[in-house]
Coordinates of C-alpha atoms and ligand atoms in Angstrom, one line a residue:
M83 CA 132.1 99.6 79.5
E84 CA 134.5 100.6 82.3
N85 CA 135.0 97.4 84.3
T86 CA 137.8 96.8 86.8
I87 CA 137.1 93.1 86.6
K88 CA 136.6 91.1 83.4
F89 CA 133.3 89.3 83.3
N90 CA 131.6 87.2 80.8
P91 CA 127.9 88.1 80.5
T92 CA 126.9 84.4 80.1
E93 CA 128.9 83.1 83.0
R94 CA 127.5 82.6 86.5
I95 CA 129.5 84.3 89.3
P96 CA 130.9 82.4 92.3
A97 CA 129.8 83.7 95.6
K98 CA 130.3 82.7 99.3
G99 CA 128.4 83.5 102.4
Y100 CA 126.6 82.0 105.3
A101 CA 123.4 79.9 105.1
V102 CA 121.0 77.9 107.2
S103 CA 120.0 74.5 105.7
A104 CA 116.7 74.2 107.7
K105 CA 114.6 76.2 110.1
D106 CA 116.3 74.9 113.2
A107 CA 119.8 74.7 111.7
K108 CA 122.8 76.9 112.6
F109 CA 124.5 79.2 110.0
Q110 CA 127.4 77.5 108.1
P111 CA 129.7 78.8 105.4
F112 CA 128.0 78.2 102.0
N113 CA 129.2 78.5 98.4
F114 CA 126.8 79.3 95.6
T115 CA 126.6 81.2 92.3
R116 CA 124.9 84.4 91.2
H117 CA 123.2 84.8 87.8
P118 CA 125.4 86.5 85.1
I119 CA 125.6 90.3 85.0
G120 CA 122.8 91.4 82.6
D121 CA 122.9 94.6 80.5
N122 CA 120.9 96.5 83.2
D123 CA 122.6 94.9 86.2
I124 CA 125.4 96.0 88.5
F125 CA 127.7 93.7 90.4
I126 CA 128.4 94.7 94.0
E127 CA 131.1 93.6 96.3
I128 CA 129.2 93.4 99.6
L129 CA 131.2 95.1 102.4
Y130 CA 128.6 95.2 105.2
A131 CA 125.2 93.6 105.8
G132 CA 122.8 94.4 108.7
I133 CA 120.9 91.7 110.6
C134 CA 117.2 92.5 110.6
H135 CA 114.7 90.7 112.8
S136 CA 113.0 89.7 109.5
D137 CA 116.1 87.6 108.7
I138 CA 115.4 85.6 111.9
H139 CA 111.7 85.2 111.2
S140 CA 112.6 84.0 107.7
A141 CA 115.5 81.7 108.6
R142 CA 113.3 80.1 111.2
S143 CA 110.3 79.7 108.9
E144 CA 108.2 81.8 111.3
W145 CA 106.2 83.4 108.5
G146 CA 105.8 80.2 106.5
E147 CA 108.1 77.5 105.1
G148 CA 111.4 79.0 103.9
I149 CA 113.4 78.1 100.9
Y150 CA 116.6 76.3 102.0
P151 CA 119.5 76.6 102.0
M152 CA 118.8 80.3 102.9
V153 CA 121.3 83.1 102.8
P154 CA 119.4 86.0 104.5
G155 CA 120.4 89.7 104.4
H156 CA 118.5 92.7 103.0
E157 CA 120.5 95.5 104.4
I158 CA 123.4 95.5 102.0
A159 CA 126.1 98.1 101.4
G160 CA 129.0 97.7 99.1
K161 CA 131.1 98.8 96.2
V162 CA 130.2 98.5 92.5
L163 CA 132.8 96.2 90.8
A164 CA 131.2 95.9 87.3
I165 CA 128.3 97.3 85.3
G166 CA 126.2 96.0 82.4
K167 CA 126.3 97.9 79.2
N168 CA 123.0 99.8 79.7
V169 CA 123.7 100.9 83.2
S170 CA 123.7 104.7 83.7
K171 CA 123.1 105.3 87.4
F172 CA 126.4 103.7 88.6
K173 CA 130.0 103.7 87.7
V174 CA 132.6 101.1 88.7
G175 CA 133.9 102.1 92.1
D176 CA 130.7 103.8 93.3
Y177 CA 129.1 102.8 96.6
A178 CA 125.6 101.2 96.4
G179 CA 123.0 99.8 98.7
V180 CA 120.4 97.0 98.2
G181 CA 117.4 96.5 100.4
C182 CA 114.5 94.0 100.5
M183 CA 113.8 93.9 96.7
V184 CA 115.9 93.1 93.7
N185 CA 113.3 93.4 90.9
S186 CA 109.7 93.9 89.8
C187 CA 107.6 94.2 86.6
G188 CA 108.2 97.9 86.3
E189 CA 105.0 98.4 84.2
C190 CA 102.0 98.1 86.6
E191 CA 100.5 101.1 88.4
A192 CA 102.3 100.3 91.6
C193 CA 105.7 100.0 90.0
K194 CA 105.1 103.1 88.0
R195 CA 104.5 105.1 91.1
S196 CA 107.6 103.5 92.6
Q197 CA 105.9 101.3 95.1
E198 CA 107.5 98.2 93.7
Q199 CA 106.8 96.3 96.9
F200 CA 103.2 96.2 95.8
C201 CA 103.9 95.1 92.2
E202 CA 100.4 94.2 90.9
R203 CA 101.7 91.4 88.7
G204 CA 103.2 89.7 91.7
Q205 CA 106.6 90.0 90.2
M206 CA 108.3 91.8 93.1
V207 CA 111.4 89.7 93.8
L208 CA 112.6 89.6 97.3
T209 CA 116.4 89.8 97.9
Y210 CA 116.4 86.3 99.5
N211 CA 114.0 83.4 100.3
N212 CA 112.2 84.0 97.0
L213 CA 112.1 82.6 93.5
D214 CA 113.3 85.0 90.9
C215 CA 110.8 85.0 88.0
F216 CA 113.2 87.1 85.9
H217 CA 115.9 84.4 86.2
N218 CA 114.3 81.0 85.6
N219 CA 112.7 81.0 89.1
E220 CA 116.1 80.4 90.7
P221 CA 116.1 81.0 94.5
T222 CA 117.4 84.4 95.6
Y223 CA 120.3 84.6 98.1
G224 CA 120.8 87.7 100.3
G225 CA 123.5 89.8 101.8
Y226 CA 125.2 87.5 104.3
S227 CA 127.6 87.0 101.4
N228 CA 130.5 88.6 99.5
N229 CA 128.7 89.8 96.3
I230 CA 125.3 90.4 94.6
V231 CA 124.1 91.0 91.1
V232 CA 121.1 93.4 91.0
S233 CA 119.2 95.4 88.5
E234 CA 120.5 99.0 88.7
K235 CA 116.9 100.2 89.3
F236 CA 116.9 98.4 92.6
A237 CA 120.2 99.7 93.8
I238 CA 120.4 102.8 95.9
E239 CA 123.0 105.5 95.3
V240 CA 125.3 106.1 98.3
P241 CA 127.9 108.8 98.3
K242 CA 131.6 107.9 98.5
D243 CA 132.1 109.6 101.8
A244 CA 129.3 107.8 103.6
P245 CA 130.1 105.4 106.5
L246 CA 129.1 102.2 104.8
E247 CA 128.7 100.1 108.0
K248 CA 126.1 102.6 109.2
V249 CA 124.5 102.9 105.7
A250 CA 123.7 99.1 105.5
P251 CA 120.8 99.1 108.1
L252 CA 119.2 102.1 106.4
L253 CA 118.2 99.8 103.5
C254 CA 115.5 98.2 105.7
A255 CA 115.4 99.6 109.2
G256 CA 115.7 103.1 107.8
I257 CA 113.1 103.0 105.0
T258 CA 110.6 100.9 107.0
T259 CA 110.4 103.5 109.7
Y260 CA 110.8 106.6 107.5
S261 CA 108.0 105.6 105.2
P262 CA 105.1 105.5 107.8
L263 CA 106.4 108.8 109.3
K264 CA 106.0 110.3 105.9
F265 CA 102.7 108.6 105.2
S266 CA 101.3 109.9 108.4
K267 CA 102.7 113.4 107.6
V268 CA 104.3 113.8 111.0
K269 CA 104.4 117.4 112.1
E270 CA 106.4 119.4 114.6
G271 CA 105.2 119.1 118.1
Q272 CA 103.1 116.0 117.6
H273 CA 103.3 113.1 120.1
I274 CA 104.8 110.0 118.5
G275 CA 105.1 106.7 120.3
V276 CA 107.5 104.0 119.1
A277 CA 106.8 100.5 120.4
G278 CA 109.7 98.1 120.3
F279 CA 113.1 99.8 120.6
G280 CA 115.5 97.7 118.6
G281 CA 116.9 98.1 115.1
L282 CA 113.8 99.6 113.6
G283 CA 112.5 101.3 116.7
S284 CA 115.7 103.3 117.3
M285 CA 115.5 104.6 113.7
A286 CA 111.9 105.6 114.1
V287 CA 112.9 107.5 117.2
K288 CA 115.7 109.4 115.4
Y289 CA 113.6 110.3 112.3
A290 CA 110.6 111.4 114.3
I291 CA 112.8 113.6 116.5
K292 CA 114.4 115.1 113.4
M293 CA 110.9 115.9 112.1
G294 CA 110.2 117.9 115.2
A295 CA 108.0 115.4 117.1
K296 CA 107.9 114.7 120.8
V297 CA 108.8 111.1 120.9
S298 CA 108.2 108.4 123.5
V299 CA 109.4 104.8 123.6
F300 CA 107.5 101.7 124.7
A301 CA 109.8 98.8 125.7
R302 CA 109.3 95.7 127.8
N303 CA 112.0 96.6 130.3
D304 CA 114.3 99.5 131.3
N305 CA 117.5 98.1 129.7
K306 CA 117.8 100.7 127.0
K307 CA 116.2 103.6 128.9
Q308 CA 119.4 105.6 129.0
N309 CA 120.0 105.1 125.3
A310 CA 116.6 106.4 124.6
F311 CA 117.1 109.6 126.6
E312 CA 120.5 110.1 124.9
M313 CA 118.7 110.0 121.6
G314 CA 116.4 112.7 122.8
V315 CA 113.1 111.0 123.7
S316 CA 110.6 112.7 126.0
N317 CA 109.3 109.6 127.8
F318 CA 110.2 106.0 128.2
Y319 CA 107.5 103.5 129.2
S320 CA 108.4 99.9 130.2
S321 CA 104.8 99.2 131.1
L322 CA 101.5 100.4 129.5
T323 CA 99.8 100.9 132.8
N324 CA 99.4 104.5 133.9
V325 CA 100.5 106.0 130.6
K326 CA 98.7 109.4 130.5
E327 CA 100.2 110.7 127.3
K328 CA 98.0 110.6 124.2
F329 CA 99.5 110.1 120.8
D330 CA 99.1 111.3 117.2
L331 CA 100.9 108.3 115.9
I332 CA 102.2 105.1 117.4
I333 CA 104.5 102.9 115.3
S334 CA 104.8 99.3 116.4
T335 CA 108.0 97.5 115.5
I336 CA 107.3 94.7 118.0
P337 CA 108.3 91.3 116.7
T338 CA 106.5 89.2 119.3
K339 CA 102.9 88.6 120.5
Y340 CA 101.4 91.8 122.0
D341 CA 98.0 93.5 122.4
I342 CA 97.3 96.0 119.7
N343 CA 94.2 97.3 121.6
S344 CA 96.2 98.5 124.5
Y345 CA 98.1 100.8 122.2
L346 CA 95.0 102.0 120.3
K347 CA 93.6 103.2 123.6
L348 CA 96.6 105.6 123.9
L349 CA 95.8 107.4 120.6
K350 CA 94.2 110.8 120.4
Y351 CA 90.9 111.1 118.5
G352 CA 92.1 111.0 114.8
G353 CA 95.3 109.4 115.8
E354 CA 97.0 106.6 113.8
M355 CA 98.7 103.4 114.5
A356 CA 101.2 102.1 112.0
I357 CA 102.1 98.4 112.3
V358 CA 105.5 97.3 110.8
G359 CA 106.6 94.6 113.3
L360 CA 105.6 91.2 112.0
P361 CA 105.5 88.6 114.8
P362 CA 105.5 84.8 113.8
I363 CA 102.3 83.7 112.1
E364 CA 101.1 81.6 115.1
T365 CA 101.4 84.6 117.5
T366 CA 100.3 87.3 115.1
P367 CA 98.4 90.0 117.1
K368 CA 94.7 90.3 116.3
I369 CA 92.2 93.1 116.6
T370 CA 88.5 92.6 116.7
A371 CA 85.7 94.6 115.2
T372 CA 84.5 95.4 118.7
Q373 CA 87.8 96.8 119.6
L374 CA 87.9 99.0 116.5
V375 CA 84.4 100.3 117.1
Y376 CA 85.3 101.2 120.7
N377 CA 88.3 103.0 119.4
A378 CA 86.2 104.9 116.9
G379 CA 87.9 107.8 115.1
K380 CA 91.3 106.2 115.2
K381 CA 93.1 104.6 112.3
V382 CA 95.3 101.5 112.1
Y383 CA 97.4 100.6 109.1
G384 CA 100.2 98.4 108.1
S385 CA 103.4 99.5 106.3
L386 CA 105.7 97.4 104.2
I387 CA 109.3 98.7 103.7
G388 CA 109.1 101.5 101.0
G389 CA 109.5 101.9 97.3
I390 CA 112.8 102.5 95.6
K391 CA 112.2 106.2 95.1
E392 CA 111.3 106.7 98.7
T393 CA 114.3 104.5 99.8
Q394 CA 116.6 106.9 97.8
E395 CA 114.9 109.9 99.5
M396 CA 115.4 108.3 102.9
M397 CA 119.1 107.6 102.1
D398 CA 119.6 111.2 101.1
F399 CA 117.7 112.5 104.2
S400 CA 119.6 110.3 106.6
L401 CA 123.0 111.2 105.2
K402 CA 122.2 114.9 105.0
H403 CA 121.1 115.0 108.6
K404 CA 123.6 112.3 109.8
I405 CA 120.9 110.1 111.1
Y406 CA 122.6 106.7 111.5
P407 CA 121.7 103.5 113.2
E408 CA 123.4 102.3 116.4
T409 CA 125.5 99.5 115.2
E410 CA 127.7 96.7 116.5
I411 CA 130.1 95.2 113.9
I412 CA 130.5 91.4 114.0
D413 CA 132.3 88.8 112.0
A414 CA 130.3 86.4 109.8
N415 CA 131.0 83.5 112.2
Q416 CA 129.1 85.3 114.9
I417 CA 125.7 85.3 113.2
N418 CA 124.4 82.4 115.3
E419 CA 125.4 84.3 118.5
A420 CA 123.7 87.5 117.2
Y421 CA 120.5 85.6 116.5
E422 CA 120.5 84.2 120.0
K423 CA 121.0 87.6 121.5
L424 CA 118.3 89.2 119.3
T425 CA 115.8 86.7 120.5
T426 CA 116.6 86.7 124.2
G427 CA 116.6 90.4 124.9
K428 CA 120.4 90.6 125.0
A429 CA 120.9 92.7 121.9
K430 CA 120.9 96.5 121.8
F431 CA 120.3 97.7 118.3
R432 CA 121.7 96.6 115.0
Y433 CA 124.4 93.9 114.4
V434 CA 126.2 94.5 111.1
I435 CA 128.4 91.8 109.5
D436 CA 131.7 92.9 108.2
M437 CA 132.1 90.9 105.1
K438 CA 135.9 91.1 105.1
S439 CA 135.6 88.4 107.8
L440 CA 134.4 86.0 105.1
Q441 CA 137.8 85.7 103.6
Ligands
NDP571 P1 114.8 94.0 116.8 O1 115.0 92.6 117.4 O2 116.1 94.7 116.5 O3 114.0 94.9 117.8 C1 112.8 94.5 118.3 C2 112.6 95.2 119.6 O4 111.3 95.0 120.1 C3 113.5 94.8 120.7 O5 114.1 95.9 121.3 C4 112.7 94.0 121.7 O6 113.0 94.2 123.0 C5 111.3 94.7 121.5 N1 110.2 94.0 121.9 C6 110.0 92.6 121.7 N2 108.8 92.3 122.2 C7 108.2 93.4 122.8 C8 107.0 93.7 123.4 N3 106.1 92.8 123.6 N4 106.8 95.0 123.8 C9 107.7 96.0 123.6 N5 108.9 95.7 123.0 C10 109.1 94.5 122.6 O7 113.9 93.8 115.5 P2 113.8 94.8 114.2 O8 113.7 96.1 114.7 O9 114.9 94.4 113.3 O10 112.4 94.3 113.6 C11 111.2 94.5 114.3 C12 110.1 93.8 113.5 O11 109.8 94.6 112.3 C13 110.3 92.4 113.1 O12 109.1 91.7 113.3 C14 110.6 92.5 111.6 O13 110.3 91.3 110.9 C15 109.7 93.6 111.3 N6 110.0 94.3 110.0 C16 109.0 94.7 109.2 C17 109.2 95.3 108.0 C18 108.1 95.8 107.2 O14 108.3 96.2 106.1 N7 106.9 95.9 107.7 C19 110.6 95.5 107.5 C20 111.6 95.2 108.5 C21 111.3 94.5 109.7 P3 114.1 93.2 123.7 O15 115.4 94.0 123.5 O16 113.7 93.2 125.1 O17 114.1 91.9 123.0
ZN572 ZN1 114.5 94.0 107.3

C-alpha cells in the first residue's frame, strides 16, 4: 500500500472543522474524529468546500430537526492522502471529490443502476446530518473540515490539472442541475427556463447553453441580469407578468416559497418542469389537482442530486468543456457571514471555503 502518511486501520482520525450546535447557533470551530480508514476507503485532505443552500436549510433545521453538532458541506474537493488495501480507483496524491452521499447498500436495484440516492434498503448515507449505518450509526460530518474518510465508490475522480476550488461546487450544484437536463433529454434550440439564479441556477444555465438550448432566467430582481447575459442567456425575467415565451423545460432551483402554477402556465404542451429547489418544510410550494388538470399535457417532476456514475459523467463533461461555477473564495471564519448573505439576497453565486484557513 502506497501511503504518504502512516495510519492504523483501527484508529480513529482526528479532524477539525466548523459546526453549529443548534439551529439558531453560529458556526464555531469544532474538533471531532473520523472513523478509521477501511480496506475500501480513501482518506482525503479537504482543500475546498462549497456552501450549498441545502447546508443552510439543514443547519437551521428547515427540513426537520438536524443532528447537532452539525458540520455541513457536501461539495468537497481535495487530495488523497491514504488508501485502504482494496482501493483501485485512487492513488495517494490524486485529486478526489465527494458530494452528498458517502455510502449505500450497493446491492439493491437502485444501487445497481447507480442511483444510490434512491437506495431501496434505505442505506444511503448522507455526507452530513445523517447516521452512518455502516459505522455503528455514528453521525456523519461534512466538508467544512480538514479531512474525510469515504468509501472509494463514493469518491469522484478529478484530474490533477483541474482547478479544485471550481471543482468543489460541481459535486452538488453541478450534478443536481446536469441530471434533470439529461433526464429531460434537452435538445438544441429548445427553450429552457431556469428559476432561481444562484449556485444551482447558474450551473443549469451554463449546462443548458452548452447543450444548445435557448436559455432564460427567472429571478426576483435585476441584480444579476448582467451576469446572466454574460453567460449567454436569451432573456432575463425579474417578474412573471407579461412573459410571452413558452418553454420546453423549466428547472426550479428556488429555495423559498413560490407559486409552481405560475411557472406551469409558461410551459409548452408536452413541456416539463423539474423541481430541485427545496424550500423549508413550512413554506413548501404546493400544487393542486385542479391546477394540474388545467395544465393538462405538461409534466412536473422532482430531481434529487444524481447517482455516482452520472456524477462522474458530469465531472468529466464539465472539465472537458470548462464549465465551472462562479465562485468567491472565503475563509472558514466567514461562514456565518456567507449564510447571512445567501439568505438576504446579498450573495451572487457560490461561496467556497478555502480549508487552508482552518490552520
Ligand atoms: P442559492 O442561495 O445559491 O440560490 C438560490 C437563488 O434563488 C438565489 O439567486 C435567490 O435570489 C433565488 N430566489 C430565491 N427566491 C426566489 C424566488 N421566489 N423567485 C426567484 N428566485 C428566487 O441556493 P442553491 O442554488 O445552492 O440551492 C437552491 C435550492 O436547491 C435550495 O433549496 C437547495 O436546498 C436545493 N438543492 C436541491 C438539491 C436536490 O438534489 N434536489 C441539491 C442541492 C440543492 P436572491 O439572490 O435574490 O436571494
Ligand atoms: Zn447541495
